[in-house]
C-alpha cells in the first residue's frame, strides 16, 4: 500500500497550539492526526482540531473579491479591480480627513509573519496610525499585568508545569472545554495534584475539579487580597524570595491589612473556613501553579485581577520552579504572536513607540526612515470604535475577525458600523455577521492553506505548512497585504518582506537582544525538526531543553531584576444589580465544539447537532420559579443596553441570582455594556445586570 504524503502543521483554533500531521492519500483523501512526539499535545487532539478541514470546504467560502452595489447585491471583481477601489477609497478618506480617518481591526488568527507585514504595510507604507486586534478582547489585561509586574509581557510557564504541579489553581477558566488538551495534561500529573477551580459557575471544569470555590461574580480581588493577608498573618511568606527578588512588598502588606477574613467572606460568598482552607493548601503545597483566563481578563479590573495572582505566586516563591507560576492562558491560536510582533500596541520585539532610542534602533534594523515610525501606539479597539461613532474614523478594514458578533455592547456597535463611509472585510467567508455590512469583501485563506508561524500560550513557535490550497481567487492574508502594498504604491518599502520566511528573518533581527530574542532559530526547517521552539531562543542559546519556563534564575525584566507587587483598591462594579436589574449575566464558552462566533465551527454539522442552535440561558431552578420561567420555554433577557430572546434551561450549575449565556450567539452581546479595564482597555464581558421578561 502506498505511503501517504505527510504534512506537519498547527491547529488554527485555540492557543494550545497542537501539532497536526496531515496524511494525504493517493486518492486525495486527507486524514488529520495528532503529530507524533509534538510536546504540546502528545498524541491527542480535541474535536475542533480533528475536523480542521471541514469548514474550509463550506459553500460560503469567499472565492473572489466582491463589491456591494447600491441595491445591496454583491458583484465579483478581480483582485486588480477590488484593490484599486479599496486603495482609492482609503486614500481619498485620508486626503480629506487625515491619517486618523482610516483604521483596521485585526485578529489573533493569522500568522506572526502576516501580523508583522500588516504592521509594516499600514504604519510605514499606508500611513495608517490606528489598528488593533481582537486579541484586545481576550488577553490585553494579562499583557499589562505582566509588563508591570515582570517588566515584560512574559507568560512564564511551559505546559509541563501542568504535570509538575502539586496544586493547580484555575481561576475564571473553563479549561476542560476551552483548552481541552491543556486540561488533559492536568490529569496526567504524577504528583497526585489537587485541582482547585475558582469560578462563580459550576462549569464543566469546576465540576471535574477536586474542589470548586463558587465565588460571587467579580469578587476575585477580594479573595486574593484576603489570601495574601492571611499568608502574611500566618507567617507563610517566602521571605528570602520576597526580599531578594521583588519590590513593593511592604506597601502591599500594608494595603491588604483591610482584607480580613470576615470582610472577604461577605464579599465573595465563601465561608471563613473555606478561605482559611484555600490559604492553607497554598502554603502546604510545594509546587503551586496559578492559572487564569477570561474570567479574570475580561473585567473592568482585569489587570489587577491577574496581578493579584502574580502577587500570590511571588510571595510564596511559586515561580521559576517546575509546577509553579502565575500563568495566563491565552485564547486564540496566535494571540501570543500578535502580542510581540504585530507593531500595534508596541513595536516589534516588545519595543515602545514612545521611546526615541527604541524607534531609532528599529528604524536601523528595518533600514527605513525613522520618520515613518509613529511616535505613539495605535488606539486600542474601544477607542477605534468610539472614533467611528464620533465620525473621526470613516474607513475601516476588518481582517479575520467578526466584531458584529463578538464586540461588546452590540446595540451601539451595529449602529456605529453603519456610520462608516467604507468598510472592507477580509475573511474566509462571505456570510459573517460583519461581512454583511461590508462594502468590499477580500477572500482570504485559512490556517491550513498557508505558511508561517504561530506562537502558543507557552511561548512555543510552531510552523504551519499548507497541505491544501485556498479556493478560487482566495489568497493568504500575507499575499493580500503584498498586493495592497503594490496597489498603494509602497511596495518598495517592503522589498525585503516578500515571503513569510523572509519576514521571519526580519523578526529574528528585530528580536535580537530583546527579552523575546529568537535569533537562534535558524529557519522554519529547524522549527519543524525541533517540534516548535519556545522563546527566548537567542543565538548560541545555552538552554536547548524542549520545555522551558522563565525566571528559573529569579531574575525579572525590570532594570533591577526584581518583580513588582502591583495592586489597587477594589473598584465598584460599573453596573450593580438592583430591584430593576436583579440578575447577573455571565458569558463564556458553552461547548468544546464551538469556537467563538462559530464562523468556522458553525459549518460542521456534527458539531451543530451537539449544541443548541437556539440561543439559551442557564438559570438556577429557584430563580426560574421566582421569575416564572418554564423549562425550555422562550423568555426575553433585558439589560440596560439591549434585549434578546432565549430558551430557558434550568441548571443547578448556576448560583441563584446569576444566569449564563454562551458567547457563541450574536444576540449575547446585545446585552453586554461598554465597560473596559482602564489600563488594558479589555472589554468587561462577564458581569452585566439583567432582568427576565416572560413572553
Ligand atoms: S486543543 Fe486547541 S489547538 Fe488543540 S486541537 Fe483543540 S482547538 Fe486545536
XYZ file of C-alpha atoms and ligand atoms in Angstrom:
703
model
C 0.000 0.000 0.000
C 1.491 3.405 -0.986
C 2.563 5.615 1.867
C 0.579 8.806 2.409
C 2.256 12.171 1.993
C 2.574 13.716 5.437
C 2.481 17.460 6.123
C 3.009 18.934 9.573
C 1.087 21.989 10.648
C -0.520 23.627 13.694
C -4.201 23.719 14.615
C -5.753 27.111 13.872
C -8.180 27.421 16.763
C -7.034 27.814 20.330
C -3.823 28.970 21.971
C -2.805 25.445 22.939
C -1.135 25.150 19.536
C -1.488 21.418 18.907
C 0.762 19.883 16.261
C -1.057 18.111 13.430
C 0.084 15.528 10.906
C -1.932 15.692 7.721
C -1.878 12.341 5.932
C -2.724 12.749 2.269
C -3.567 9.515 0.457
C -3.075 8.953 -3.251
C -6.835 9.222 -3.665
C -6.603 12.804 -2.410
C -8.330 11.891 0.845
C -6.795 13.582 3.888
C -6.712 12.403 7.461
C -5.793 14.565 10.432
C -3.698 13.006 13.174
C -2.023 14.474 16.236
C 1.628 14.972 15.379
C 3.643 12.180 16.989
C 6.143 13.454 19.513
C 4.885 17.040 19.426
C 5.437 18.167 23.012
C 2.212 20.184 23.180
C -0.469 17.606 22.531
C 1.458 14.348 22.929
C -0.833 12.234 20.729
C -4.130 13.980 21.493
C -6.482 16.300 19.645
C -9.783 17.851 20.575
C -12.785 17.621 18.211
C -12.120 21.038 16.636
C -8.588 20.137 15.570
C -9.717 16.734 14.320
C -12.174 18.435 11.954
C -9.931 21.316 10.958
C -10.623 20.964 7.233
C -14.385 20.663 7.192
C -15.088 24.415 7.412
C -12.581 25.017 4.612
C -14.954 23.280 2.194
C -18.045 25.308 3.125
C -20.159 26.713 0.270
C -19.988 30.254 1.638
C -16.222 30.483 1.254
C -15.223 33.797 -0.284
C -13.699 32.772 -3.609
C -13.303 36.162 -5.266
C -13.240 39.800 -4.191
C -16.802 41.172 -4.065
C -18.210 44.682 -4.102
C -21.569 45.643 -2.632
C -23.705 47.511 -5.140
C -26.237 50.213 -4.326
C -29.087 47.691 -4.341
C -27.233 45.545 -1.780
C -26.218 42.834 -4.229
C -22.589 41.692 -4.462
C -20.534 41.742 -7.659
C -17.414 39.631 -8.154
C -14.300 41.583 -9.047
C -10.736 40.776 -9.989
C -8.007 41.421 -7.426
C -6.828 44.339 -9.509
C -10.262 45.998 -9.608
C -11.008 45.401 -5.954
C -7.690 46.698 -4.621
C -7.811 49.679 -6.968
C -11.161 50.532 -5.419
C -10.012 49.879 -1.829
C -6.855 51.975 -2.167
C -8.649 54.797 -3.989
C -11.360 54.992 -1.320
C -8.981 54.831 1.647
C -6.590 57.359 0.069
C -9.478 59.735 -0.612
C -10.622 59.471 3.037
C -7.074 60.126 4.276
C -6.716 63.028 1.832
C -9.990 64.588 3.003
C -9.824 63.827 6.735
C -6.237 62.925 7.649
C -4.466 59.665 8.557
C -6.613 59.112 11.652
C -9.685 58.651 9.461
C -8.774 55.095 8.390
C -8.134 52.212 10.803
C -8.101 48.435 10.850
C -9.211 45.681 13.201
C -7.188 42.532 13.016
C -7.061 39.226 14.847
C -5.181 36.564 16.754
C -5.926 34.088 13.953
C -3.379 34.993 11.282
C 0.310 34.086 11.271
C 3.023 36.079 13.023
C 4.543 36.956 9.658
C 1.145 38.234 8.477
C 0.727 40.444 11.573
C 4.226 41.746 11.087
C 3.712 42.518 7.411
C 0.354 44.167 8.139
C 2.014 46.303 10.827
C 4.740 47.428 8.420
C 2.373 47.954 5.485
C -0.129 50.059 7.389
C 2.223 52.089 9.589
C 5.191 52.654 7.269
C 3.581 52.288 3.853
C -0.047 53.423 4.042
C 0.368 55.958 6.838
C -2.458 54.426 8.892
C -1.887 55.158 12.562
C -4.532 53.039 14.213
C -5.230 49.340 14.166
C -5.901 46.822 16.888
C -6.575 43.118 17.183
C -9.420 41.076 18.601
C -6.710 39.931 20.981
C -7.740 43.046 22.929
C -10.868 41.047 23.788
C -9.023 38.082 25.262
C -5.668 38.837 26.851
C -4.839 42.542 26.938
C -5.241 42.560 30.724
C -2.609 39.837 31.108
C -0.222 41.752 28.866
C -0.371 44.826 31.089
C -0.312 42.726 34.258
C 2.910 41.015 33.177
C 4.556 44.180 31.876
C 4.025 45.973 35.162
C 4.911 43.032 37.398
C 7.755 41.389 35.451
C 8.984 44.236 33.229
C 7.929 42.430 30.032
C 4.877 40.640 28.678
C 6.225 37.234 29.572
C 3.913 34.334 30.481
C 6.430 32.321 32.479
C 5.281 28.737 32.115
C 5.567 25.692 29.947
C 2.828 23.094 29.636
C 4.957 20.583 31.540
C 4.006 22.666 34.586
C 0.526 21.131 34.390
C 2.172 17.787 35.033
C 4.672 19.080 37.566
C 2.345 20.959 39.956
C 1.105 19.522 43.191
C -1.609 22.192 43.449
C -3.253 23.615 40.327
C -5.479 26.644 40.888
C -7.671 27.618 37.933
C -9.367 30.995 38.141
C -12.056 32.130 35.699
C -11.037 29.367 33.327
C -13.274 26.681 31.872
C -10.224 24.797 30.631
C -11.968 21.436 30.234
C -13.799 22.822 27.194
C -11.803 25.910 26.190
C -8.369 24.279 26.130
C -9.176 20.572 26.422
C -5.659 19.401 25.645
C -4.221 21.542 28.433
C -6.903 20.138 30.716
C -5.923 16.618 29.686
C -2.361 17.417 30.737
C -3.513 18.426 34.209
C -4.892 14.902 34.514
C -1.563 13.308 33.517
C 0.038 14.789 36.599
C 2.208 12.326 38.502
C 2.384 14.444 41.686
C -1.080 13.463 42.834
C -2.042 17.061 42.286
C -5.135 18.686 43.638
C -7.069 20.831 41.160
C -8.997 23.796 42.503
C -11.326 25.863 40.347
C -12.476 29.293 41.443
C -15.476 30.378 39.407
C -18.983 31.762 40.025
C -20.384 28.918 37.938
C -20.172 25.164 38.357
C -18.669 24.983 34.885
C -17.572 21.796 33.146
C -14.128 22.400 34.643
C -15.347 23.220 38.140
C -17.410 20.047 38.328
C -14.402 17.929 37.292
C -12.038 19.615 39.765
C -11.211 18.344 43.245
C -12.593 21.491 44.842
C -14.807 24.244 43.468
C -14.882 27.600 45.197
C -18.064 29.202 43.906
C -17.404 32.898 44.477
C -19.759 35.721 43.683
C -19.074 37.337 40.299
C -16.271 39.907 40.234
C -15.083 39.326 43.775
C -11.795 37.680 42.878
C -9.740 40.687 44.015
C -11.272 40.493 47.481
C -10.415 36.807 47.662
C -6.805 37.060 46.503
C -6.024 40.133 48.573
C -7.618 38.333 51.527
C -5.489 35.228 50.935
C -2.394 37.437 50.714
C -3.296 38.975 54.079
C -3.795 35.600 55.692
C -0.485 34.267 54.309
C 1.192 37.267 55.927
C -0.675 36.896 59.220
C 0.240 33.215 59.426
C 3.904 33.856 58.555
C 3.570 31.783 55.378
C 5.536 34.139 53.107
C 8.751 33.114 51.331
C 10.773 35.910 52.908
C 14.002 35.126 51.070
C 12.361 35.271 47.682
C 10.406 38.417 48.508
C 13.459 40.144 49.965
C 15.882 39.288 47.182
C 13.712 39.177 44.091
C 10.792 41.572 44.466
C 9.935 45.185 45.225
C 6.878 46.721 46.843
C 6.022 44.000 49.336
C 5.951 46.297 52.366
C 3.399 48.555 50.696
C 1.424 45.533 49.542
C 1.364 44.055 53.047
C 0.093 47.385 54.358
C -2.554 47.548 51.625
C -4.029 44.076 52.260
C -4.408 44.648 56.015
C -8.049 45.667 55.463
C -8.949 42.408 53.724
C -9.773 40.416 56.841
C -11.462 37.029 56.703
C -14.914 38.267 57.665
C -14.940 41.041 55.068
C -13.642 38.719 52.338
C -16.251 36.138 53.281
C -19.076 38.648 52.982
C -17.815 39.986 49.645
C -17.009 36.647 47.991
C -19.769 34.496 49.432
C -17.174 31.925 50.557
C -17.172 30.878 54.185
C -14.320 31.808 56.513
C -13.270 28.122 56.814
C -13.182 27.856 53.015
C -10.871 30.875 52.725
C -8.666 29.535 55.517
C -8.503 26.120 53.855
C -7.585 27.560 50.460
C -4.788 29.601 52.045
C -3.532 26.572 53.940
C -3.455 24.491 50.757
C -1.376 27.160 49.016
C 1.026 27.201 51.941
C 1.357 23.449 52.348
C 1.938 22.548 48.731
C 5.424 22.831 47.303
C 4.595 23.404 43.643
C 1.600 25.668 43.321
C 0.595 26.967 39.905
C -1.994 29.710 39.401
C -3.759 29.746 36.006
C -6.221 32.374 34.880
C -8.228 33.070 31.761
C -11.121 35.209 30.601
C -12.976 35.269 33.918
C -10.123 37.449 35.136
C -9.043 39.210 31.938
C -12.461 40.278 30.662
C -13.174 42.603 33.519
C -13.285 46.293 34.387
C -10.347 45.477 36.699
C -8.719 42.636 34.767
C -5.131 43.853 35.071
C -5.359 43.973 38.852
C -7.048 40.576 38.851
C -4.086 38.981 37.052
C -1.667 40.811 39.278
C -3.450 39.637 42.425
C -2.485 36.100 41.371
C 1.037 37.141 40.379
C 1.379 38.608 43.895
C 0.413 35.277 45.463
C 2.957 33.424 43.321
C 5.691 35.926 44.229
C 5.028 35.990 47.959
C 5.042 32.200 48.173
C 8.054 31.796 45.860
C 5.942 29.821 43.411
C 7.633 30.971 40.233
C 10.546 29.799 38.106
C 10.400 26.264 39.512
C 8.747 23.203 37.917
C 4.995 23.124 38.511
C 4.671 26.720 39.628
C 3.898 30.096 38.068
C 1.402 32.896 37.654
C 0.128 31.718 34.329
C -2.274 33.463 31.996
C -3.837 31.119 29.446
C -4.282 32.972 26.186
C -7.258 32.385 23.890
C -6.521 32.339 20.183
C -4.021 30.288 18.192
C -1.671 33.208 17.637
C -2.590 35.821 20.218
C 0.955 35.447 21.518
C 2.415 36.269 18.112
C 0.259 39.363 17.974
C 1.451 40.472 21.424
C 5.060 40.709 20.291
C 5.164 41.210 16.545
C 2.043 42.997 15.251
C 3.539 46.503 15.587
C 0.324 47.902 17.110
C 0.417 48.421 20.899
C 4.173 48.031 20.895
C 6.763 47.858 18.155
C 8.379 44.620 17.023
C 10.005 42.654 19.821
C 8.083 44.475 22.546
C 9.693 47.871 21.856
C 7.952 51.072 22.882
C 6.636 53.507 20.226
C 7.149 56.434 22.582
C 10.842 55.652 23.214
C 13.026 57.635 20.723
C 16.029 55.377 21.265
C 13.985 52.266 20.519
C 12.382 53.892 17.454
C 15.855 54.748 16.105
C 17.083 51.232 16.842
C 14.147 49.686 14.984
C 14.497 52.062 12.020
C 18.117 50.953 11.683
C 17.243 47.248 11.839
C 14.477 47.673 9.260
C 16.524 50.056 7.139
C 13.710 52.613 6.962
C 13.466 56.335 7.627
C 12.799 56.778 11.348
C 10.183 59.404 10.485
C 7.970 56.616 9.137
C 7.626 55.125 12.611
C 4.697 56.642 14.564
C 5.538 58.212 17.911
C 2.521 56.694 19.613
C 0.962 53.235 19.754
C -2.281 52.506 17.941
C -5.524 53.427 19.587
C -6.970 50.409 21.388
C -10.030 48.693 19.942
C -12.582 50.514 22.108
C -11.168 53.892 21.132
C -11.256 52.904 17.464
C -14.941 52.073 17.912
C -15.517 55.387 19.714
C -13.746 57.197 16.873
C -16.056 55.557 14.341
C -19.020 56.601 16.457
C -17.900 60.229 16.667
C -17.095 60.371 12.952
C -13.289 60.620 13.247
C -12.771 57.230 11.605
C -14.595 56.882 8.300
C -12.834 53.939 6.673
C -12.318 50.561 8.374
C -10.571 47.372 7.278
C -11.559 44.260 9.255
C -9.236 41.270 8.932
C -10.175 37.757 10.082
C -12.442 38.808 12.893
C -16.159 39.230 13.404
C -16.849 42.261 15.587
C -20.505 42.462 14.552
C -20.958 39.400 16.729
C -18.093 39.493 19.206
C -17.665 43.123 20.214
C -19.266 44.222 23.440
C -22.397 46.395 23.517
C -23.682 45.292 20.103
C -26.721 47.524 20.106
C -24.460 50.544 19.818
C -21.759 48.829 17.792
C -24.010 47.818 14.889
C -25.293 51.380 14.631
C -21.667 52.537 14.752
C -20.678 50.265 11.850
C -23.345 51.908 9.706
C -21.661 55.293 10.197
C -18.619 54.209 8.224
C -18.170 55.590 4.731
C -16.296 52.492 3.662
C -15.874 49.049 5.219
C -13.557 46.367 3.852
C -13.819 42.856 5.298
C -11.041 40.343 4.611
C -12.229 36.883 5.597
C -12.609 33.257 4.593
C -16.393 33.625 4.366
C -18.912 35.967 2.767
C -21.578 35.374 5.393
C -20.112 36.523 8.711
C -22.169 38.990 10.701
C -19.568 41.651 9.850
C -19.308 40.785 6.155
C -23.000 41.644 5.840
C -22.038 45.292 6.431
C -19.045 45.261 4.066
C -18.675 47.452 1.008
C -15.882 45.188 -0.178
C -15.007 41.590 0.725
C -11.494 40.252 0.157
C -11.305 36.435 0.057
C -8.707 35.027 2.438
C -7.117 31.634 3.025
C -7.489 29.683 6.264
C -4.705 28.421 8.510
C -4.269 25.097 6.692
C -3.909 26.895 3.375
C -0.823 28.947 4.165
C 2.702 29.080 5.565
C 4.084 30.944 8.555
C 4.281 30.560 12.312
C 2.003 30.676 15.340
C 3.147 31.253 18.920
C 1.191 29.310 21.511
C 0.428 30.030 25.168
C 3.713 28.524 26.415
C 5.670 30.797 24.009
C 6.267 27.924 21.537
C 6.756 28.990 17.944
C 5.295 26.354 15.661
C 5.434 26.303 11.897
C 2.447 25.998 9.562
C 2.734 24.157 6.284
C -0.096 24.215 3.784
C -1.496 20.822 2.882
C -4.290 22.405 0.816
C -4.676 25.489 -1.385
C -7.239 28.240 -0.965
C -10.254 28.025 -3.285
C -10.885 30.224 -6.319
C -9.115 33.557 -6.153
C -8.701 33.450 -2.354
C -5.180 34.246 -1.159
C -3.291 34.090 2.086
C -3.559 37.273 4.128
C 0.169 37.626 3.509
C -0.286 37.709 -0.268
C -3.245 40.074 0.030
C -1.115 42.518 2.042
C 1.630 42.375 -0.602
C -0.895 43.072 -3.366
C -2.257 46.029 -1.416
C 1.281 47.369 -0.968
C 1.738 47.169 -4.689
C -1.514 48.951 -5.447
C -0.973 51.595 -2.752
C 2.457 52.358 -4.238
C 4.582 51.400 -1.234
C 5.910 48.035 -2.427
C 9.480 49.378 -2.484
C 9.402 49.719 1.293
C 8.571 46.062 1.598
C 11.147 44.654 -0.798
C 12.634 42.507 1.965
C 9.196 41.320 3.160
C 8.269 39.211 0.137
C 7.806 35.759 1.704
C 6.821 34.523 5.177
C 10.310 33.022 5.555
C 11.903 36.388 4.707
C 9.693 38.136 7.258
C 10.654 35.539 9.854
C 14.292 36.531 9.237
C 13.365 40.200 9.781
C 11.563 39.333 13.013
C 14.611 37.433 14.224
C 16.632 40.602 13.776
C 14.027 42.812 15.467
C 14.020 40.423 18.427
C 17.801 40.192 18.788
C 18.860 41.332 22.254
C 15.268 41.700 23.497
C 13.524 39.517 26.065
C 11.813 37.578 23.270
C 15.021 37.042 21.277
C 14.526 34.338 18.627
C 17.701 35.000 16.671
C 18.976 31.497 17.424
C 16.211 29.819 15.431
C 17.818 29.044 12.084
C 14.723 28.720 9.922
C 11.352 27.017 9.512
C 13.082 23.670 8.947
C 14.647 23.945 12.389
C 11.284 24.807 13.944
C 9.764 21.791 12.236
C 12.566 19.431 13.206
C 12.538 20.613 16.824
C 8.728 20.295 17.188
C 8.470 24.042 17.745
C 10.758 26.178 19.907
C 9.840 28.391 22.846
C 11.073 31.957 23.016
C 13.510 33.188 24.130
C 15.954 31.359 21.890
C 18.925 33.645 21.266
C 21.932 32.700 19.184
C 24.134 30.198 20.992
C 21.203 29.546 23.298
C 22.667 27.799 26.315
C 19.377 26.078 27.166
C 18.039 23.884 24.387
C 15.654 21.855 26.523
C 12.255 21.336 24.958
C 10.107 22.645 27.800
C 11.475 25.845 29.269
C 9.952 28.113 31.885
C 11.073 31.646 32.653
C 12.625 33.046 35.831
C 14.461 29.884 36.892
C 17.301 32.256 37.857
C 14.846 34.500 39.793
C 15.782 37.459 37.606
C 12.898 39.514 36.223
C 12.951 42.052 33.381
C 12.833 45.331 35.274
C 16.195 47.098 35.277
C 16.914 45.990 38.837
C 15.964 42.399 38.038
C 13.152 42.419 40.605
C 9.445 41.692 40.139
C 6.919 44.215 41.391
C 3.918 43.782 43.658
C 1.092 45.625 41.859
C -2.288 46.300 43.461
C -5.105 48.828 43.720
C -8.313 49.285 45.695
C -11.190 47.123 44.504
C -13.322 49.181 42.120
C -17.109 49.058 42.361
C -18.975 47.049 39.734
C -19.875 49.522 36.960
C -23.435 48.248 36.842
C -24.667 46.857 40.152
C -27.717 44.640 40.281
C -30.813 46.217 41.843
C -34.547 45.759 42.022
C -34.998 46.525 38.330
C -31.961 44.532 37.151
C -31.805 41.716 39.720
C -29.690 39.075 37.943
C -26.046 38.832 36.924
C -25.471 37.765 33.341
C -22.270 35.710 32.976
C -20.972 34.912 29.498
C -18.412 32.358 28.338
C -17.759 29.401 26.093
C -20.655 26.979 26.007
C -19.191 23.853 24.483
C -15.988 22.104 23.473
C -17.276 22.007 19.894
C -17.627 25.671 19.016
C -15.107 28.414 18.627
C -16.084 31.995 19.426
C -18.684 33.286 16.947
C -18.827 29.883 15.151
C -17.599 31.393 11.879
C -15.798 28.119 11.182
C -17.170 25.534 13.594
C -20.740 26.518 12.717
C -20.094 24.879 9.312
C -19.600 21.454 10.930
C -22.938 19.695 11.061
C -21.748 17.105 13.577
C -20.866 19.935 15.959
C -24.120 21.771 15.389
C -26.018 18.630 16.315
C -24.182 18.638 19.653
C -25.127 22.175 20.575
C -28.259 24.245 20.686
C -28.827 26.380 17.591
C -31.344 28.284 19.653
C -29.690 30.824 21.974
C -30.376 29.719 25.528
C -29.838 30.778 29.116
C -28.901 28.660 32.094
C -30.843 29.657 35.191
C -30.982 28.169 38.669
C -34.312 26.368 39.345
C -35.015 28.654 42.333
C -34.695 31.733 40.135
C -36.752 30.046 37.441
C -39.531 29.510 39.956
C -39.164 33.011 41.336
C -39.451 34.642 37.914
C -41.977 32.159 36.495
C -39.557 30.817 33.888
C -40.663 27.486 32.500
C -38.165 24.855 31.420
C -37.383 25.055 27.642
C -39.776 27.987 27.130
C -38.705 31.186 25.366
C -38.080 34.235 27.526
C -36.609 37.688 26.930
C -33.494 38.867 28.740
C -33.175 42.633 29.030
C -30.203 44.724 30.127
C -29.625 48.466 30.202
C -28.079 48.025 26.722
C -30.388 45.752 24.789
C -32.537 42.672 24.775
C -32.636 39.201 23.319
C -34.817 36.088 23.181
C -33.526 32.869 24.680
C -34.697 29.410 25.547
C -34.651 28.815 29.295
C -32.732 25.842 30.649
C -32.870 25.188 34.353
C -29.482 24.287 35.729
C -28.081 23.769 39.180
C -24.654 24.668 37.800
C -25.763 28.277 38.260
C -25.763 30.018 41.594
C -29.061 31.756 42.399
C -29.035 35.343 41.183
C -26.961 34.573 38.093
C -27.704 33.416 34.565
C -25.283 32.201 31.898
C -25.405 32.782 28.137
C -22.737 31.412 25.824
C -20.584 33.674 23.682
C -21.422 31.703 20.551
C -24.585 33.638 19.723
C -24.696 37.039 18.090
C -27.533 38.111 20.360
C -25.411 37.639 23.510
C -23.585 40.915 23.093
C -26.830 42.787 22.580
C -26.936 42.619 26.366
C -23.364 43.483 27.374
C -22.382 47.073 28.123
C -19.477 49.396 27.270
C -17.158 48.836 30.227
C -13.412 48.365 29.947
C -10.362 47.866 32.115
C -8.825 51.352 32.446
C -5.274 50.036 31.954
C -5.680 47.353 29.300
C -8.904 48.592 27.644
C -10.102 44.999 27.582
C -13.905 44.731 27.483
C -15.684 43.617 30.637
C -17.927 40.849 29.288
C -18.517 38.962 32.489
C -20.977 40.752 34.729
C -23.969 42.584 33.306
C -27.075 43.336 35.352
C -30.190 41.978 33.614
C -33.810 41.044 34.177
C -36.055 38.422 32.652
C -39.348 39.123 30.935
C -41.789 36.314 30.305
C -43.369 36.058 26.856
S -6.940 21.988 21.924
Fe -6.933 23.847 20.682
S -5.128 23.667 19.366
Fe -5.543 21.615 20.202
S -6.815 20.594 18.660
Fe -8.207 21.577 20.135
S -8.665 23.595 19.283
Fe -6.853 22.804 18.227
